[in-house]
Tab-separated table of C-alpha atoms and ligand atoms in Angstrom:
chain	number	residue	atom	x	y	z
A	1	UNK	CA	-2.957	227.272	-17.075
A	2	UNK	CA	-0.436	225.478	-14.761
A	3	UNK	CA	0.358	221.966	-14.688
A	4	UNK	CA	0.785	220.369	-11.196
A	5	UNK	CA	4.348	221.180	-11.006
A	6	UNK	CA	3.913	224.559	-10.402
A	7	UNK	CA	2.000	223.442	-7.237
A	8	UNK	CA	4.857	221.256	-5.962
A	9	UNK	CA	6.369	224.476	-3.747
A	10	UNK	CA	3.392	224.756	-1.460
A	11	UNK	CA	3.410	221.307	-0.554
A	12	UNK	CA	5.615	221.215	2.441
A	13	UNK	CA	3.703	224.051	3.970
A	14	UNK	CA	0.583	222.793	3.197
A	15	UNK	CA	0.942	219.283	4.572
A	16	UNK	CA	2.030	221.193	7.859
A	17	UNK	CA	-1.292	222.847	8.359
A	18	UNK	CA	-3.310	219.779	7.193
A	19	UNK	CA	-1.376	218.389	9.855
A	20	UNK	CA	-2.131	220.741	12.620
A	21	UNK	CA	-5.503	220.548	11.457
A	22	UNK	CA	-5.564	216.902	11.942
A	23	UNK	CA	-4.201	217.479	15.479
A	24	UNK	CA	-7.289	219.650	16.503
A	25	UNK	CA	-10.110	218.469	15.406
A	26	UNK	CA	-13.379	220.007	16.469
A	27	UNK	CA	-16.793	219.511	15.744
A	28	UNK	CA	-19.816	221.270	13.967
A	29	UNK	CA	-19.789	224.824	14.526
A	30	UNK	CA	-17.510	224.614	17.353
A	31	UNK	CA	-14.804	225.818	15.275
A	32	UNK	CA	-13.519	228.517	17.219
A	33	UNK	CA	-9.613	227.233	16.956
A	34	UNK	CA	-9.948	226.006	13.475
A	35	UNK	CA	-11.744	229.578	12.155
A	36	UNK	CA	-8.786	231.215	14.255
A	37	UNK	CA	-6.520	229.246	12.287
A	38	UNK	CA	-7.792	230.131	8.766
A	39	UNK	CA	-8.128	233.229	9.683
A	40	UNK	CA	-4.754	234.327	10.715
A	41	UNK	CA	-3.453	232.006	7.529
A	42	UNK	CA	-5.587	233.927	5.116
A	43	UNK	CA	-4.696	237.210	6.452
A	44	UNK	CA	-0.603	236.521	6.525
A	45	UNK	CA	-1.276	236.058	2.617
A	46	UNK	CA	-2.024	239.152	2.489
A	47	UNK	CA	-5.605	238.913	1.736
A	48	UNK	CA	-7.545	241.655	3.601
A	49	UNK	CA	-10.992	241.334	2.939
A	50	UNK	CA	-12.405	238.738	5.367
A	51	UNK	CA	-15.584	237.893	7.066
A	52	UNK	CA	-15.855	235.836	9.991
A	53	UNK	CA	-18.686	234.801	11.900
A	54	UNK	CA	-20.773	233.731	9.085
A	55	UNK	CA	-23.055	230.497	10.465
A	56	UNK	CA	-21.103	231.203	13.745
A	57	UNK	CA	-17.487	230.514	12.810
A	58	UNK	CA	-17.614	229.820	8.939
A	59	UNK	CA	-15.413	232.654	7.080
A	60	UNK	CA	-15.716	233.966	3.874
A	61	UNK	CA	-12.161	236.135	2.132
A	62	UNK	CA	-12.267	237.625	-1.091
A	63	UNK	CA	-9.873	238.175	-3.305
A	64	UNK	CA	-9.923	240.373	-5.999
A	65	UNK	CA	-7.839	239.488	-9.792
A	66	UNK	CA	-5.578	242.399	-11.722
A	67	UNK	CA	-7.573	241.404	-14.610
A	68	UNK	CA	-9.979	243.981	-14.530
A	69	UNK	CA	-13.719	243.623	-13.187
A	70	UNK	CA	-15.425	240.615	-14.125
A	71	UNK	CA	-17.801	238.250	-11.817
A	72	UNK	CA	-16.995	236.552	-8.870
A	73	UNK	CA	-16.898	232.835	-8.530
A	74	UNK	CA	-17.037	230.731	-4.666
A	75	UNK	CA	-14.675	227.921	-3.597
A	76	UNK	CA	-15.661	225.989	-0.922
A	77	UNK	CA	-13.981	223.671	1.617
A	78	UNK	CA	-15.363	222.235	4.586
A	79	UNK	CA	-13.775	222.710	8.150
A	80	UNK	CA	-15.220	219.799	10.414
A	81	UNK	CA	-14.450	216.940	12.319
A	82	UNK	CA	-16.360	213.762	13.385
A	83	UNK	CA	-17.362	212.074	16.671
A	84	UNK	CA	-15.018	208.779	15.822
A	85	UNK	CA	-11.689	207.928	18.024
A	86	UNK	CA	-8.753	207.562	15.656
A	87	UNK	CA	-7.020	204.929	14.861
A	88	UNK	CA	-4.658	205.718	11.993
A	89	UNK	CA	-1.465	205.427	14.129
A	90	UNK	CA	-0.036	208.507	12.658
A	91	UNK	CA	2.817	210.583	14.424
A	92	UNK	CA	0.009	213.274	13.625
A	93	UNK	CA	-3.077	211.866	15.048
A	94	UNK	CA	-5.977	213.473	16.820
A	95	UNK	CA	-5.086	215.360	19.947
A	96	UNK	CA	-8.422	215.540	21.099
A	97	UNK	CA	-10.193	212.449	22.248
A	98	UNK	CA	-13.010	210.986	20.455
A	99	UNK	CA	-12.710	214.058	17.789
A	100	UNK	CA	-11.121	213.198	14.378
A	101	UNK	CA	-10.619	214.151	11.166
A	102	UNK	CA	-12.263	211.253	9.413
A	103	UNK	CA	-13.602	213.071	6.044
A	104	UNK	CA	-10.512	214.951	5.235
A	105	UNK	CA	-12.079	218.191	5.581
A	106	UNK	CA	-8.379	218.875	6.988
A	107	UNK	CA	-6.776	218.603	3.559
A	108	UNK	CA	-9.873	220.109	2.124
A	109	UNK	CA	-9.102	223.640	4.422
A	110	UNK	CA	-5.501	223.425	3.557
A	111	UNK	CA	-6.102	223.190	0.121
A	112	UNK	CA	-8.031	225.840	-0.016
A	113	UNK	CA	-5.566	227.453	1.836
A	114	UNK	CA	-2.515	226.973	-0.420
A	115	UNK	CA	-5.145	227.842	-3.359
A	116	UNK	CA	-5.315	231.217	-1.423
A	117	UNK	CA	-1.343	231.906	-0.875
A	118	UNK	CA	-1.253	231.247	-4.786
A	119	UNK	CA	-4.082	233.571	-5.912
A	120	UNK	CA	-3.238	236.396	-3.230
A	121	UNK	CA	0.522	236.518	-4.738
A	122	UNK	CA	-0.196	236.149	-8.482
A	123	UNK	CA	-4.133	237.749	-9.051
A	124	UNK	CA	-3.943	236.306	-12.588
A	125	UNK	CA	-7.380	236.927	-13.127
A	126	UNK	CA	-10.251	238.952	-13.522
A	127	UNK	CA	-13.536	240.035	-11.221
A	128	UNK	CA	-13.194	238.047	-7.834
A	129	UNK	CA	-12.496	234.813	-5.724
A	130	UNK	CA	-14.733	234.363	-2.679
A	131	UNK	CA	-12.951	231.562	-0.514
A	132	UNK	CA	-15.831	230.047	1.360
A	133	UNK	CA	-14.647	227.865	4.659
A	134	UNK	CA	-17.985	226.492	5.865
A	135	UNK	CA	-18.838	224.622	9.284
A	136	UNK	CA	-21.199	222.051	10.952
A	137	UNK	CA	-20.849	219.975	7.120
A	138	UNK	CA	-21.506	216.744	9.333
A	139	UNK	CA	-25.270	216.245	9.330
A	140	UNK	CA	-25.792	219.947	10.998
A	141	UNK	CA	-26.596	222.089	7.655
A	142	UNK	CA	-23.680	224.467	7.839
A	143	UNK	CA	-23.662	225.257	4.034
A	144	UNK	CA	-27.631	225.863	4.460
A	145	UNK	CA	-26.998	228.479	6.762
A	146	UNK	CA	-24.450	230.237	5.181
A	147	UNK	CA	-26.685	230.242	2.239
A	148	UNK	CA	-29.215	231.503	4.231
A	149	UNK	CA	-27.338	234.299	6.264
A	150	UNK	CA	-26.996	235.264	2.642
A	151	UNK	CA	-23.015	234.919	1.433
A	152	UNK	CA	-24.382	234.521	-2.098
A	153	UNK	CA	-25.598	238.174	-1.862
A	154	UNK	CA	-23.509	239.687	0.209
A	155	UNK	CA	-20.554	238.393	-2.426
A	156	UNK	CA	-21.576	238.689	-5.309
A	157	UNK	CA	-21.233	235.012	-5.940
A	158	UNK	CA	-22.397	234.277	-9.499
A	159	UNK	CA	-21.041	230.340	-9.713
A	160	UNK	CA	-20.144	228.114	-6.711
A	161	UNK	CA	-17.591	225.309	-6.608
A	162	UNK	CA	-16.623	222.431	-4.343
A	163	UNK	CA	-14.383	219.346	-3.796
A	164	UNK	CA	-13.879	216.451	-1.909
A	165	UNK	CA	-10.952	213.555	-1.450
A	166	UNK	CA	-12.278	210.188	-2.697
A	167	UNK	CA	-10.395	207.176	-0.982
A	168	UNK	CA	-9.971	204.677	-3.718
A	169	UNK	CA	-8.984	206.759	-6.414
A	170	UNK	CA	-5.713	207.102	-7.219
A	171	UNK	CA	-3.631	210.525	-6.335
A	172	UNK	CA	-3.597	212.559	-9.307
A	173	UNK	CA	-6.727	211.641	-10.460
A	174	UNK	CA	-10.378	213.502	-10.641
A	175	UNK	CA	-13.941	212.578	-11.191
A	176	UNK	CA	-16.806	214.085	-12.079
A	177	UNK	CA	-20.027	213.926	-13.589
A	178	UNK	CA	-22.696	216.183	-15.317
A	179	UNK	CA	-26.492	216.398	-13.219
A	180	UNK	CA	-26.670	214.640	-9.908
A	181	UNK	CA	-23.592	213.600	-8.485
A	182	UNK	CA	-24.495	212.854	-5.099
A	183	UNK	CA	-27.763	211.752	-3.293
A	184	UNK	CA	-30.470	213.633	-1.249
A	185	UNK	CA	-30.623	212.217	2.254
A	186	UNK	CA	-33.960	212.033	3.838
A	187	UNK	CA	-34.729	210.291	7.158
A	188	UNK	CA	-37.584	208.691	8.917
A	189	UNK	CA	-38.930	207.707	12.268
A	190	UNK	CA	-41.452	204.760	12.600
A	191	UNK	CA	-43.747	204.041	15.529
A	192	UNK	CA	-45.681	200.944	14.973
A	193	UNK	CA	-48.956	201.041	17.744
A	194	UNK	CA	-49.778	197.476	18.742
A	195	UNK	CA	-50.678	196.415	21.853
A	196	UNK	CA	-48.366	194.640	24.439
A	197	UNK	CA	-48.653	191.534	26.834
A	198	UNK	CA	-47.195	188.305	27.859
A	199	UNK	CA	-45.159	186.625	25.504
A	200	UNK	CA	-46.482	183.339	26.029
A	201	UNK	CA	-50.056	185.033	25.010
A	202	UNK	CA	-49.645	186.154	21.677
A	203	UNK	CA	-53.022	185.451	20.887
A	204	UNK	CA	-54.207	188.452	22.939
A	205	UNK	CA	-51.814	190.817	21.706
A	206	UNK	CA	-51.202	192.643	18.743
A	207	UNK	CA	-47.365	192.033	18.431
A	208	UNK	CA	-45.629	194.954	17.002
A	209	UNK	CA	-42.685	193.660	16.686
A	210	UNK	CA	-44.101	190.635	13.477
A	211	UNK	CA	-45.770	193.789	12.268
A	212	UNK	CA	-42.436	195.789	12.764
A	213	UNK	CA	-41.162	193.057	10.403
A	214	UNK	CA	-43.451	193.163	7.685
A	215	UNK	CA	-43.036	196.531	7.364
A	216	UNK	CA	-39.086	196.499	7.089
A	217	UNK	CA	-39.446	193.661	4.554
A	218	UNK	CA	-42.215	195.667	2.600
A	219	UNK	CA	-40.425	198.802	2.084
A	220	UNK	CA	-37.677	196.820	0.423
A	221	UNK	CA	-40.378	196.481	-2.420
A	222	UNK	CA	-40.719	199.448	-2.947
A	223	UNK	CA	-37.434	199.578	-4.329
A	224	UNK	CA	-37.373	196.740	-6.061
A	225	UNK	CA	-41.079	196.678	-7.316
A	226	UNK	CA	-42.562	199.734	-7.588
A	227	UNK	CA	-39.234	201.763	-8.725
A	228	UNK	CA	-38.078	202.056	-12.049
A	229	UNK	CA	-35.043	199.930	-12.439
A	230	UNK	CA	-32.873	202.593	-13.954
A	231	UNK	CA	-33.293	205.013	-11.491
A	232	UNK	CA	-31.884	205.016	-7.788
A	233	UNK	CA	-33.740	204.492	-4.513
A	234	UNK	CA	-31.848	203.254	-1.520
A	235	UNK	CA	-34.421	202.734	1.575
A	236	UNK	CA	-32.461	201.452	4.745
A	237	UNK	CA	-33.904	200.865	8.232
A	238	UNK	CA	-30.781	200.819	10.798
A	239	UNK	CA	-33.002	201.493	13.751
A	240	UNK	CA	-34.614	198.812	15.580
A	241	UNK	CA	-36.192	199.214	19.364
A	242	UNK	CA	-38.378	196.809	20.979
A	243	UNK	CA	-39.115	195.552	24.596
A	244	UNK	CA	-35.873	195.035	26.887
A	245	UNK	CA	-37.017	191.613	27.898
A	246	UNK	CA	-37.523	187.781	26.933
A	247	UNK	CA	-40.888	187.181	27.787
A	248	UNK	CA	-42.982	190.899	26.891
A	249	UNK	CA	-44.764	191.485	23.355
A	250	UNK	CA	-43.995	195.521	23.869
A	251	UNK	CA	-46.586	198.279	23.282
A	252	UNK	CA	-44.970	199.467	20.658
A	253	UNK	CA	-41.529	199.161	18.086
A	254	UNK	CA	-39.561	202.128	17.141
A	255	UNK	CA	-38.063	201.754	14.209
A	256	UNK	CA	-35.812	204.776	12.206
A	257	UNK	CA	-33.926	204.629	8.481
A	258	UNK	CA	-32.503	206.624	5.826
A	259	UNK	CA	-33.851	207.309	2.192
A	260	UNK	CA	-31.189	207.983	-0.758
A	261	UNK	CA	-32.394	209.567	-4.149
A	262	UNK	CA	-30.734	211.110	-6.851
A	263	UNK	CA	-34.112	212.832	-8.785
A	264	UNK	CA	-36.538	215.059	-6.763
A	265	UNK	CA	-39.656	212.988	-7.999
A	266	UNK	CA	-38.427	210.090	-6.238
A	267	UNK	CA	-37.928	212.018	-2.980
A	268	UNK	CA	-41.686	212.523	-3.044
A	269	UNK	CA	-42.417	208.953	-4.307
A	270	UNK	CA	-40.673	207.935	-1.042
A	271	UNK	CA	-42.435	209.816	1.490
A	272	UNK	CA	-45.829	208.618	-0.174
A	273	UNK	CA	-45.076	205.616	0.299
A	274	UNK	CA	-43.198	204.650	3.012
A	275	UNK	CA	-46.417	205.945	4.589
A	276	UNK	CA	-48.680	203.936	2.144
A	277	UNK	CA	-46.631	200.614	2.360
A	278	UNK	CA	-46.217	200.951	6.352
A	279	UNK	CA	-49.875	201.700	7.432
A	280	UNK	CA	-51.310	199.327	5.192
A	281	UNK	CA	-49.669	196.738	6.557
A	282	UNK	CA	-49.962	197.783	10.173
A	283	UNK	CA	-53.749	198.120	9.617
A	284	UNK	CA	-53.847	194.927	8.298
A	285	UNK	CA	-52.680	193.269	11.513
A	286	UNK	CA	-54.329	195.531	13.251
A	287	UNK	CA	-52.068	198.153	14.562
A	288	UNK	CA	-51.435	201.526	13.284
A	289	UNK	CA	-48.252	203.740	12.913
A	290	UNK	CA	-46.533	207.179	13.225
A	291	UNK	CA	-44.055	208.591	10.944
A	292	UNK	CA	-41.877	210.914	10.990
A	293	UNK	CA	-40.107	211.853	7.917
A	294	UNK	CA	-37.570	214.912	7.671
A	295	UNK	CA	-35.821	216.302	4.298
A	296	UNK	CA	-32.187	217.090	4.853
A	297	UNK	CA	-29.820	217.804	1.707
A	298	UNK	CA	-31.212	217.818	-1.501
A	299	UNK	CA	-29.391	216.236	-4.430
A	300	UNK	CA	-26.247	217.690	-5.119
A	301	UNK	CA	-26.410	218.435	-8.649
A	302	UNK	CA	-23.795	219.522	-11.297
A	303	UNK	CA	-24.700	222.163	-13.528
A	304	UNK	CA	-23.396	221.216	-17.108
A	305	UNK	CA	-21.487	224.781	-17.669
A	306	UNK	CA	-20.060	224.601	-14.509
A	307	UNK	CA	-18.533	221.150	-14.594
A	308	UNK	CA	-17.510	221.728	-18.282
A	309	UNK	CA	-15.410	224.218	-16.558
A	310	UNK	CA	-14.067	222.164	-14.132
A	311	UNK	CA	-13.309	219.435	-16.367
A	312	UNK	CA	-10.815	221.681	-18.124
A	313	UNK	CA	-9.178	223.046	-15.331
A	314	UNK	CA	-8.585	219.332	-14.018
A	315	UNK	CA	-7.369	218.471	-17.181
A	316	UNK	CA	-4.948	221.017	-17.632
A	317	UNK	CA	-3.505	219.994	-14.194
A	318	UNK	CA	-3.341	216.639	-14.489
A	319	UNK	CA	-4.151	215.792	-18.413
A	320	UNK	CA	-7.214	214.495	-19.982
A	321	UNK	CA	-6.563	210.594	-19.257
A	322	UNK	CA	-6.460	211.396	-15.411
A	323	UNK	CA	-9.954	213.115	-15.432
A	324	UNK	CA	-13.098	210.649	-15.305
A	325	UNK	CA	-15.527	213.168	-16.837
A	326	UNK	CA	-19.021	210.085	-16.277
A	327	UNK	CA	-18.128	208.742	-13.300
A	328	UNK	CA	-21.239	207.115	-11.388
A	329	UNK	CA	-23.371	209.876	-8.790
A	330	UNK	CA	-22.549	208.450	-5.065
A	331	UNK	CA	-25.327	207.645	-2.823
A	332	UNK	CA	-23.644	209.734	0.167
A	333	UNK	CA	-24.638	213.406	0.537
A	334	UNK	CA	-22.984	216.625	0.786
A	335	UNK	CA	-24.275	220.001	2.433
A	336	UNK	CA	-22.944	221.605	-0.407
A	337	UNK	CA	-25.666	220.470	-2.543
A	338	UNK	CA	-27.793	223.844	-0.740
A	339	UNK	CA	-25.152	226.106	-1.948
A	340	UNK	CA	-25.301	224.645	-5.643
A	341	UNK	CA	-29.322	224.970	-5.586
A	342	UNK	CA	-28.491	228.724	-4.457
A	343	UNK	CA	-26.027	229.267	-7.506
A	344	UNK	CA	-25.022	226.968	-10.756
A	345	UNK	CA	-21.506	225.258	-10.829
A	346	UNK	CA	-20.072	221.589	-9.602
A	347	UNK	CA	-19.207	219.641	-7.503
A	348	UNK	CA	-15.611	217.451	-8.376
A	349	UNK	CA	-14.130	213.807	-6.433
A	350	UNK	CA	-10.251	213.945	-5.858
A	351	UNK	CA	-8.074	210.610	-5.292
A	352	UNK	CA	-7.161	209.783	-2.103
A	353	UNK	CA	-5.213	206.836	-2.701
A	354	UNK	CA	-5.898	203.484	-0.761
A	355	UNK	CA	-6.612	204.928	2.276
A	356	UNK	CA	-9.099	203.545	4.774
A	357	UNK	CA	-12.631	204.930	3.373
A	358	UNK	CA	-14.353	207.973	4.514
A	359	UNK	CA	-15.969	207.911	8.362
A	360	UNK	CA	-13.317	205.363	9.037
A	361	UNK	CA	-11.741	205.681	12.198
A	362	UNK	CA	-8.168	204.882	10.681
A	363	UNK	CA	-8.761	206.948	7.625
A	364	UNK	CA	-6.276	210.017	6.887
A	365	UNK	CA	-6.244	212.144	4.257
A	366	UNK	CA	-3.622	211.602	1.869
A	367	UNK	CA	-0.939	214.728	1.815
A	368	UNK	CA	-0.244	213.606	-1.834
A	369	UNK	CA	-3.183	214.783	-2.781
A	370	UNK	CA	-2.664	218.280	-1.474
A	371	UNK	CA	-0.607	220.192	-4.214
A	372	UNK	CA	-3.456	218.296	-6.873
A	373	UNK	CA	-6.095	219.620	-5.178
A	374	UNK	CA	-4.283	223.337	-4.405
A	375	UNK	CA	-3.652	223.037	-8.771
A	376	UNK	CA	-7.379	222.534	-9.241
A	377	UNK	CA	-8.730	225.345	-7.587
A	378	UNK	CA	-6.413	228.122	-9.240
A	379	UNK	CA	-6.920	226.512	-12.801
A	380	UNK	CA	-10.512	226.675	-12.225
A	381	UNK	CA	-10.373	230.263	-11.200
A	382	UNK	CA	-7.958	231.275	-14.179
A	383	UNK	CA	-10.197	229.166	-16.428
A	384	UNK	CA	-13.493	230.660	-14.797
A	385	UNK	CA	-12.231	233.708	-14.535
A	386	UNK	CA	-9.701	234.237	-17.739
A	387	UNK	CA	-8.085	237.699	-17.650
B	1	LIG	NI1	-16.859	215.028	3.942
C-alpha cells in the first residue's frame, strides 16, 4: 500500500492531459476526440486489451495483475463536458465555445489515466482491472447504457467503483459514506387545464395561473407535512410558463420541476402524490391537470463491503484523519448509481479545494488533486485485489 508520495511522479504528466482535456471539451456521446485520446494514452501504456465503442464512444481496457487469477474489479471515470461558456480565466481554458469542463470529468479521465500507467507497469495484483471511461454522464444515461450493452458481463466485473472531485473539500482529503450517498433524480411536467379570457374578466374564467399557484405552494407540503422529518425529499418547481401578455388569463400553465430522494419508497411516495396534491387542488377550482413524471437515476447507493474497502485504501493514501468515513449523502445525482445497482461497491467524494462549485462556469478542477486521486485508485485495486 503506497502513500501519496509514490504518486507525486505522474503528476506533471497528468496535469498535461487534464489540461488538454480541458482544452477540448465535448459533449455527451460526442466524444470522438476525447475516446481518441484515451485510447491512444491507454494503449502507449502498454495495455492491449481495449474496447471501444461501447455506448458509442465509451471504452473499456483491462488489465490483468501477476498475482495469479482472482476476480476482476471496474473503475470508472466520466469523460464529458457541459453546455456552459467558461469563465475561469485560465491559460488552459476551453477551446471550444460554449463547451466546458465544468464537473471535472477532465481530472476524473486523467486520473484514471495515471491510475492506468501505474497498474500497466507494476501489475501488483491479482485477477483483473477493468478501466471503465463512460460518456453522455450529463443527464443522457451513459453509464445506463453501458450497463445495458452489457460491460458487466462481457468483463467479468464482480465489484464496481467510482469517484468524483468535491469543491469545498480540502486537497488531500476524501469522503464517503455507507448506503445512499447521492440522490435519485426524478422529473415532472405539469399542465394545469383552465380556461382562458380577458384579464379584466376573471369571473368568467378559470385562471390557471392562481391554480398554477396553489399547486406550487401545495407540493411544498408534502415535504414538510406529509414526509417524515428524518428522511429526505426535495420537490422543486423551476419551470413556470404562462400567457405572453398583460391583459390574457391563458388556457393553460405549464409548469416542470425536479424530485430528489435518497430511499426508493419515497420515490414512489412522490409520484403518488404530486398527482394527488396537484389534481385535487385543480379540481377544486375547477380545472384539471396533466402530468408527466419520468424516473432518471436511481439512488446511488454504497454497498457496505465495498466502501469498507475504499475507506482503507483512502486511508492508506492519505491517513485515517483525512478520510470522512459519515459524511452527509448529497442531493445531486450521478449516472453511476445504474452501474452500482448492476454490481456492489462505492461510490467516494475527493477535495477539490476552494474552487468555484460544480456546473460553475468559472469552476476548474484542481490539478492538486490529481496524484490523490491517481493514489486512490491503485490502493483500492491492491487492497481489492491483494496478491
Ligand atoms: Ni460530474
Amino acid at each position: 500500500m503506497h502513500s501519496v508520495e509514490t504518486f507525486r511522479n505522474l503528476h506533471g504528466e497528468a496535469t498535461e492531459w487534464r489540461r488538454y482535456l480541458h482544452q477540448h471539451p465535448e459533449l455527451d456521446y460526442r466524444l470522438h476526440n476525447t475516446a481518441r485520446f484515451v485510447t491512444e494514452k491507454l494503449a502507449s501504456f502498454g495495455i492491449n486489451h481495449i474496447e471501444t465503442g461501447i455506448a458509442e464512444t465509451g471504452i473499456v481496457a483491462t488489465i490483468q495483475g501477476e498475482g495469479g487469477d482472482g476476480p476482476t474489479i471496474g473503475l470508472r471515470a466520466d469523460m464529458d463536458a457541459l453546455p456552459i461558456v467558461e469563465a475561469s480565466n485560465k491559460p488552459w481554458s476551453s477551446t471550444t465555445p460554449g463547451n466546458m469542463h465544468a464537473c471535472g470529468h477532465d481530472g476524473h479521465t486523467a486520473m484514471l489515466l495515471g491510475a492506468a500507467k501505474h497498474l500497466a507497469s507494476t501489475r501488483n495484483f491479482k485477477g483483473s482491472v477493468a478501466l471503465i471511461f463512460q460518456p453522455a454522464e450529463e443527464g443522457a444515461l451513459g453509464g445506463q447504457r453501458m450497463v445495458q450493452e452489457g460491460i458487466m458481463e462481457r468483463f467479468g466485473i464482480a465489484q464496481v467503483f467510482g469517484m468524483h472531485n468535491a469543491p469545498g473539500m480540502e486537497i488531500g482529503k476524501f469522503g464517503i459514506c455507507d448506503g445512499p450517498i447521492m440522490a435519485a433524480l426524478d422529473e415532472f411536467d405539469i399542465i394545469v387545464k383552465g380556461r382562458g379570457g380577458h384579464a379584466a374578466a376573471p369571473h368568467r374564467t378559470v385562471d390557471p395561473v392562481v391554480i398554477a399557484a396553489q399547486i406550487i405552494l401545495g407540493l411544498q407540503t408534502l415535504v414538510s407535512r406529509n414526509t417524515d422529518p428524518l428522511e429526505s425529499l426535495v420537490i422543486s418547481v423551476t419551470k413556470l410558463t404562462a400567457a405572453q401578455a398583460y391583459n390574457i388569463i391563458p388556457q393553460q400553465v405549464e409548469m416542470a420541476g425536479t424530485v430528489r430522494t435518497l430511499v426508493p419508497g419515497l420515490r414512489d411516495f412522490a409520484e403518488r402524490q404530486i398527482l394527488a396534491s396537484a389534481k385535487g387542488i385543480a379540481t377544486g377550482f375547477g380545472a384539471d391537470i396533466e402530468l408527466k413524471y419520468r424516473r432518471h437515476d436511481p439512488v446511488t447507493f454504497n454497498h457496505t463491503e465495498g466502501t469498507n474497502l475504499a475507506i482503507t485504501a483512502a486511508r492508506n493514501l492519505v491517513g485515517p484523519e483525512s478520510v470522512n468515513d459519515k459524511i452527509k449523502p448529497r442531493m445531486g445525482s450521478e449516472d453511476f448509481a445504474y452501474m452500482l445497482e448492476a454490481r456492489p461497491g462505492a461510490f467516494i467524494f475527493l477535495g477539490n479545494g476552494p474552487t468555484a462549485g460544480l456546473h460553475h462556469p468559472a469552476y476548474d478542477f484542481n490539478d492538486d488533486a490529481l496524484p490523490y486521486g491517481i493514489g486512490y485508485w491503485v490502493n483500492l485495486v491492491e487492497t481489492v485485489l491483494a496478491a
